[in-house]
Short mmCIF file of C-alpha atoms and ligand atoms in Angstrom, two decimals:
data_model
loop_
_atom_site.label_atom_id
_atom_site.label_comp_id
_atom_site.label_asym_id
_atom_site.label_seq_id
_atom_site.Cartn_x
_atom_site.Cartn_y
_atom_site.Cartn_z
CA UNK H 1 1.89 4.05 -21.46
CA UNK H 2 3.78 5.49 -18.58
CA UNK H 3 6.79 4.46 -17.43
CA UNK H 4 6.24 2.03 -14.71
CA UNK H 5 9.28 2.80 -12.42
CA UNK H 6 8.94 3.82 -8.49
CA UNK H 7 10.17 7.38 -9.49
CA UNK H 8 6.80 7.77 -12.14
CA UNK H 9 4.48 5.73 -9.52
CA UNK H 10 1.41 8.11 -8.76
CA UNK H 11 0.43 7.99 -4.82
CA UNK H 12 -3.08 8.22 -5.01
CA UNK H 13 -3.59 7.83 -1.78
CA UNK H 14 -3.15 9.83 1.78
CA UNK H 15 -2.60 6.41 3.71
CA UNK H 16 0.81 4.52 3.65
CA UNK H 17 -0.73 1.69 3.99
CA UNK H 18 -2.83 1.87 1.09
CA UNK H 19 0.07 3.27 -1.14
CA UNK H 20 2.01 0.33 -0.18
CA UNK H 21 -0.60 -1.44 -1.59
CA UNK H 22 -1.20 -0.16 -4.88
CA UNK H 23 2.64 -0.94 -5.84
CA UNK H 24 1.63 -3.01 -8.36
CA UNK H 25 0.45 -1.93 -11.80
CA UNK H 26 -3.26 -3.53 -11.47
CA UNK H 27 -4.48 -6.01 -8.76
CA UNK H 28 -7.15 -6.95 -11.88
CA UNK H 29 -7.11 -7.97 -14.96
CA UNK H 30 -4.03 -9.79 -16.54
CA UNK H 31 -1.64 -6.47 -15.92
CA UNK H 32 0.16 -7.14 -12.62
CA UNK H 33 3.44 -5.63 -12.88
CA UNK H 34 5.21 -5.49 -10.22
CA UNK H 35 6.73 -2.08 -8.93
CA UNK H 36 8.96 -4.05 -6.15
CA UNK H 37 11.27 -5.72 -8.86
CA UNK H 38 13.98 -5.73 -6.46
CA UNK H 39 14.93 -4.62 -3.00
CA UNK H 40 16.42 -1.61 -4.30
CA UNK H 41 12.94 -0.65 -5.91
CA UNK H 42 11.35 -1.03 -1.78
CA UNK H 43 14.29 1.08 -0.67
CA UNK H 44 13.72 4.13 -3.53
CA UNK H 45 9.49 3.58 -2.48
CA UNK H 46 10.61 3.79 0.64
CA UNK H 47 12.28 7.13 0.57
CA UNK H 48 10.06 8.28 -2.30
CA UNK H 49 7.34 7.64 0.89
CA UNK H 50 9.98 8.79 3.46
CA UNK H 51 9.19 5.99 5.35
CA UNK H 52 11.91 5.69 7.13
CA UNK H 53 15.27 8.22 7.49
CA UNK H 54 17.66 8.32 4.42
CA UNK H 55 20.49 7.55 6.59
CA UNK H 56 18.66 4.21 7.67
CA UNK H 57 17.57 3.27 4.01
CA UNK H 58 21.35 3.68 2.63
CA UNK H 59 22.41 1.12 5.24
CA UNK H 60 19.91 -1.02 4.92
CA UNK H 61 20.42 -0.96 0.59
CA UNK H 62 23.80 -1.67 1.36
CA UNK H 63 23.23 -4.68 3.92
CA UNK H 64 20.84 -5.98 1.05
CA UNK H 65 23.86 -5.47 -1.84
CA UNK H 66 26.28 -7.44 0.70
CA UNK H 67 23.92 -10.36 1.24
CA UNK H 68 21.85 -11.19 -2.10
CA UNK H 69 20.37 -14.02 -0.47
CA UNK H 70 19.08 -12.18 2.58
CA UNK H 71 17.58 -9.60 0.48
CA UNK H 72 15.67 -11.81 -2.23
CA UNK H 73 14.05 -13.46 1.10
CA UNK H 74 12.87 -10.30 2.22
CA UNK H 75 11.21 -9.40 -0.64
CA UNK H 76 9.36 -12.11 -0.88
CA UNK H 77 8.59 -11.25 2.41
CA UNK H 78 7.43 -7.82 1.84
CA UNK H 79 5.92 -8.94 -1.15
CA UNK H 80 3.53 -11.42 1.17
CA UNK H 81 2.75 -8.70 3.29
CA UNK H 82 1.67 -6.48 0.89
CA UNK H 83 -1.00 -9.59 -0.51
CA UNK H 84 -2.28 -9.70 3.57
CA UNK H 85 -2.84 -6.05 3.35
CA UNK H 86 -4.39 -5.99 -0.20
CA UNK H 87 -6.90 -8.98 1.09
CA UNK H 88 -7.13 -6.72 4.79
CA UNK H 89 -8.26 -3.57 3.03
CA UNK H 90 -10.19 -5.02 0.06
CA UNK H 91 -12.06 -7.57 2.60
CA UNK H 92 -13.27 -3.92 4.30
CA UNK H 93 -13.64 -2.04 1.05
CA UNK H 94 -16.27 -4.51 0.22
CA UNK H 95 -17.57 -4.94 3.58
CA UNK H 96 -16.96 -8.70 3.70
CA UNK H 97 -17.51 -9.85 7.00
CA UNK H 98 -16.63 -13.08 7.06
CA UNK H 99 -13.25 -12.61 5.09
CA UNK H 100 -12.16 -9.48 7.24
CA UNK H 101 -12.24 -12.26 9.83
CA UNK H 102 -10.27 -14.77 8.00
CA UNK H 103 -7.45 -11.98 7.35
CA UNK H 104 -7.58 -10.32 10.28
CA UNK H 105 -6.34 -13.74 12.21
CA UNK H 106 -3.20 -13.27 10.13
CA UNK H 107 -2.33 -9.80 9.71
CA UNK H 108 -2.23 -9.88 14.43
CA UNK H 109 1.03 -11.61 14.29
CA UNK H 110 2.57 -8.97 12.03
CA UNK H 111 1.28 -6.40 13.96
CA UNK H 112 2.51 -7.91 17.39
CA UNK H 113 5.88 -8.69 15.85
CA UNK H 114 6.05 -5.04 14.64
CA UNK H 115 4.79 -3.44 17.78
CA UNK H 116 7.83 -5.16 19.46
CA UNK H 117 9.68 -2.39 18.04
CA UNK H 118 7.82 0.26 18.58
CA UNK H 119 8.59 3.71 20.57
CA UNK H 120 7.49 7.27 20.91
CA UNK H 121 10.05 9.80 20.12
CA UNK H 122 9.68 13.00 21.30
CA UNK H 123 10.31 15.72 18.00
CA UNK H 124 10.70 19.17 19.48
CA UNK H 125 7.35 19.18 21.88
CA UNK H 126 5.44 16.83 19.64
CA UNK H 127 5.41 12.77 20.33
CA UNK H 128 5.61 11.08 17.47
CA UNK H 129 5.12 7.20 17.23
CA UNK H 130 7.84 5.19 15.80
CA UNK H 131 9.85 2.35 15.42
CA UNK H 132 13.51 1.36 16.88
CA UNK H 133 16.38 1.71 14.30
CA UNK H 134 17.01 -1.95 12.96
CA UNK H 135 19.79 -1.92 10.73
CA UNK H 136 19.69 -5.91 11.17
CA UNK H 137 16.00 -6.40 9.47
CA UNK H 138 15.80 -5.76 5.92
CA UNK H 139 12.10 -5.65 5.98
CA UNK H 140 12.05 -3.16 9.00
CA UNK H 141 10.78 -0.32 6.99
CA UNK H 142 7.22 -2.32 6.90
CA UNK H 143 6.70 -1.92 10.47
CA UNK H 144 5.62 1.95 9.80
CA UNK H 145 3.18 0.58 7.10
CA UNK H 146 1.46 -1.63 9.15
CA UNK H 147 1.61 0.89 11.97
CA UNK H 148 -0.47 3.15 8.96
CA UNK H 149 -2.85 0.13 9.07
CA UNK H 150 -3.43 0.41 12.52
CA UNK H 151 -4.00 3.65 12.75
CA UNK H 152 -6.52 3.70 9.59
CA UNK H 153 -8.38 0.78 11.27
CA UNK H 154 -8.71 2.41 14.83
CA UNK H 155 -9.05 6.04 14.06
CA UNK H 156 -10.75 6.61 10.84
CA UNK H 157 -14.23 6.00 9.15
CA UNK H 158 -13.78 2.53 8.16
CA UNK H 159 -16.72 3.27 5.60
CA UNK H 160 -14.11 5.71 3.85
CA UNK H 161 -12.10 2.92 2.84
CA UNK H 162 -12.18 1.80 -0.53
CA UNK H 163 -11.17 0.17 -3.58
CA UNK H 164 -11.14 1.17 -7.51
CA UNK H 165 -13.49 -0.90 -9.34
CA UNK H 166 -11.17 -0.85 -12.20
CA UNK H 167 -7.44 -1.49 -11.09
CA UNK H 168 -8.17 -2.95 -7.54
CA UNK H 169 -6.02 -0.21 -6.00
CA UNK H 170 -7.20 0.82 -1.93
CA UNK H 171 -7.44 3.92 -0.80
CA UNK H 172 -9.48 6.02 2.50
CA UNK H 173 -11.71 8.74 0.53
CA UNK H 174 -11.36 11.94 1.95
CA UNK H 175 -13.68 13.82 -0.29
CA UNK H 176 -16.16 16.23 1.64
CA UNK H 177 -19.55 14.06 0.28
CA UNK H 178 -17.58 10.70 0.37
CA UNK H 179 -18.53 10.02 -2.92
CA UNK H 180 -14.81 8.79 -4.33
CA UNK H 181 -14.85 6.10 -6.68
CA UNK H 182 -11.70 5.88 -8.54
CA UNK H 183 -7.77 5.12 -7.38
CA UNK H 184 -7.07 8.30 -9.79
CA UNK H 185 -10.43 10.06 -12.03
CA UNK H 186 -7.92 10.44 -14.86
CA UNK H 187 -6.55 7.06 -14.74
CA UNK H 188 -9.22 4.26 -14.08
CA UNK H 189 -12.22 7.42 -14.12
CA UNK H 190 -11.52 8.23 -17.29
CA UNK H 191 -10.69 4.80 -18.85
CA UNK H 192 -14.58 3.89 -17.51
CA UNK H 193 -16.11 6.74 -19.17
CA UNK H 194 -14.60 5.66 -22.54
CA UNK H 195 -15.75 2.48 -22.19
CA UNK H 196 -19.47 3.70 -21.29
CA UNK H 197 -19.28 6.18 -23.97
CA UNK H 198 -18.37 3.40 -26.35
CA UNK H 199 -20.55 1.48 -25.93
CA UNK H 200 -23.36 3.58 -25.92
CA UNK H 201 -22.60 3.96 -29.60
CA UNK H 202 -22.51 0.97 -30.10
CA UNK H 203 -26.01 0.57 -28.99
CA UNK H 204 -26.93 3.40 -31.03
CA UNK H 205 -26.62 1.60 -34.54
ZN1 ZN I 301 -8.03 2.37 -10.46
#
C-alpha cells in the first residue's frame, strides 16, 4: 500500500479543482482516508499545488499554530467545501440534471464570497487572475480552487469532465479521443482488469 501522506499523493488531474477533490483516499467504498488530517496537511497540498506563494502559506501555518481553535474551524470548513465540489463535479460527471441544480444553488455563495477578493495582477506583460493577500483567512487559499471551478465550468468541454468508476475521484479528460476512464490506468485501471480477469476464470470452471 502506498504511503498515504500529501508528499506521496498522485495528482491525477490537470484541474485544481479536481485535485482538490480527490484528497481523500476513495470517495467509494469503505476506504475514505482523509489526506487533510490537519491544517498543516492543506498548507503542504497547498504548496505541493503552489496554490498560493510560499511566503503566504508560512504565515498562514503559523497563524493556524497560534490559534488551534481557529484552525480546526477552518478545516472543517475546507473540508465542507471540498464535499460541495465533489457533489458539483460528480453531479456533471454523471450528467445529473436535476442535482447539478440542487448544488449549484450552494456552491454561488462561495463563489461570490471568493470573487470579493479577487484581482488581476499584471506578471511581466501577462494578466494573471488572482486573489488579494489575506493573511487574516485561514481558508483563503480555497478561493484559487474555486476560481479553477469557474474556469473549468465556463471555458472547457463540460462533457470532458469525469469521474473514476472505481475510487470516485474527478477529473477533465484531456485525451485526444476523449475516451479516459480511470483517475490513474495503473491505479483503479488496473485494479478493474484484475477483477474482470478473475472472474472470467472463475466462470471458466
Ligand atoms: Zn480511480
Amino acid at each position: 500500500m502506498r504511503e498515504r501522506t500529501i508528499e506521496a499523493l498522485p495528482i491525477d488531474s490537470t484541474r485544481l479543482c479536481c485535485n482538490f477533490v480527490n484528497t481523500v483516499y476513495s470517495w467509494r467504498g469503505e476506504d475514505n482516508e482523509d489526506f487533510f488530517k490537519n491544517y498543516d496537511d492543506f498548507i503542504a497540498w497547498c504548496s505541493k499545488l503552489g496554490v498560493a506563494k510560499e511566503n503566504q502559506l508560512r504565515a498562514l501555518k503559523a497563524k493556524a499554530k497560534r490559534e488551534k481553535k481557529k484552525a480546526s474551524l477552518a478545516l472543517h470548513r475546507i473540508r465542507d467545501l471540498r464535499l460541495l465540489l465533489y457533489h458539483v463535479i460528480s453531479a456533471i460527471a454523471s450528467q445529473d440534471k436535476k442535482e447539478f441544480e440542487k448544488v449549484l444553488k450552494r456552491i454561488n455563495p462561495a463563489l461570490q464570497a471568493s470573487f470579493a477578493h479577487y484581482q488581476l495582477e499584471l506578471i511581466g506583460n501577462k494578466f494573471v487572475p488572482s486573489f488579494q493577500s489575506d493573511p487574516d483567512s485561514l481558508i483563503s487559499p480555497v478561493r484559487k480552487v474555486l476560481l479553477s471551478l469557474n474556469e473549468m465550468l465556463v471555458w472547457d468541454d463540460v462533457h470532458r469532465i469525469k469521474q473514476c468508476p472505481g475510487c470516485g475521484y474527478v477529473f477533465y479528460d484531456e485525451t485526444k479521443n476523449g475516451k479516459r476512464r480511470w483517475c490513474n490506468p495503473l491505479a483503479c485501471g488496473t485494479k478493474d482488469k484484475m477483477k474482470r480477469y478473475t472472474k472470467k476464470l472463475k466462470s471458466r470452471r
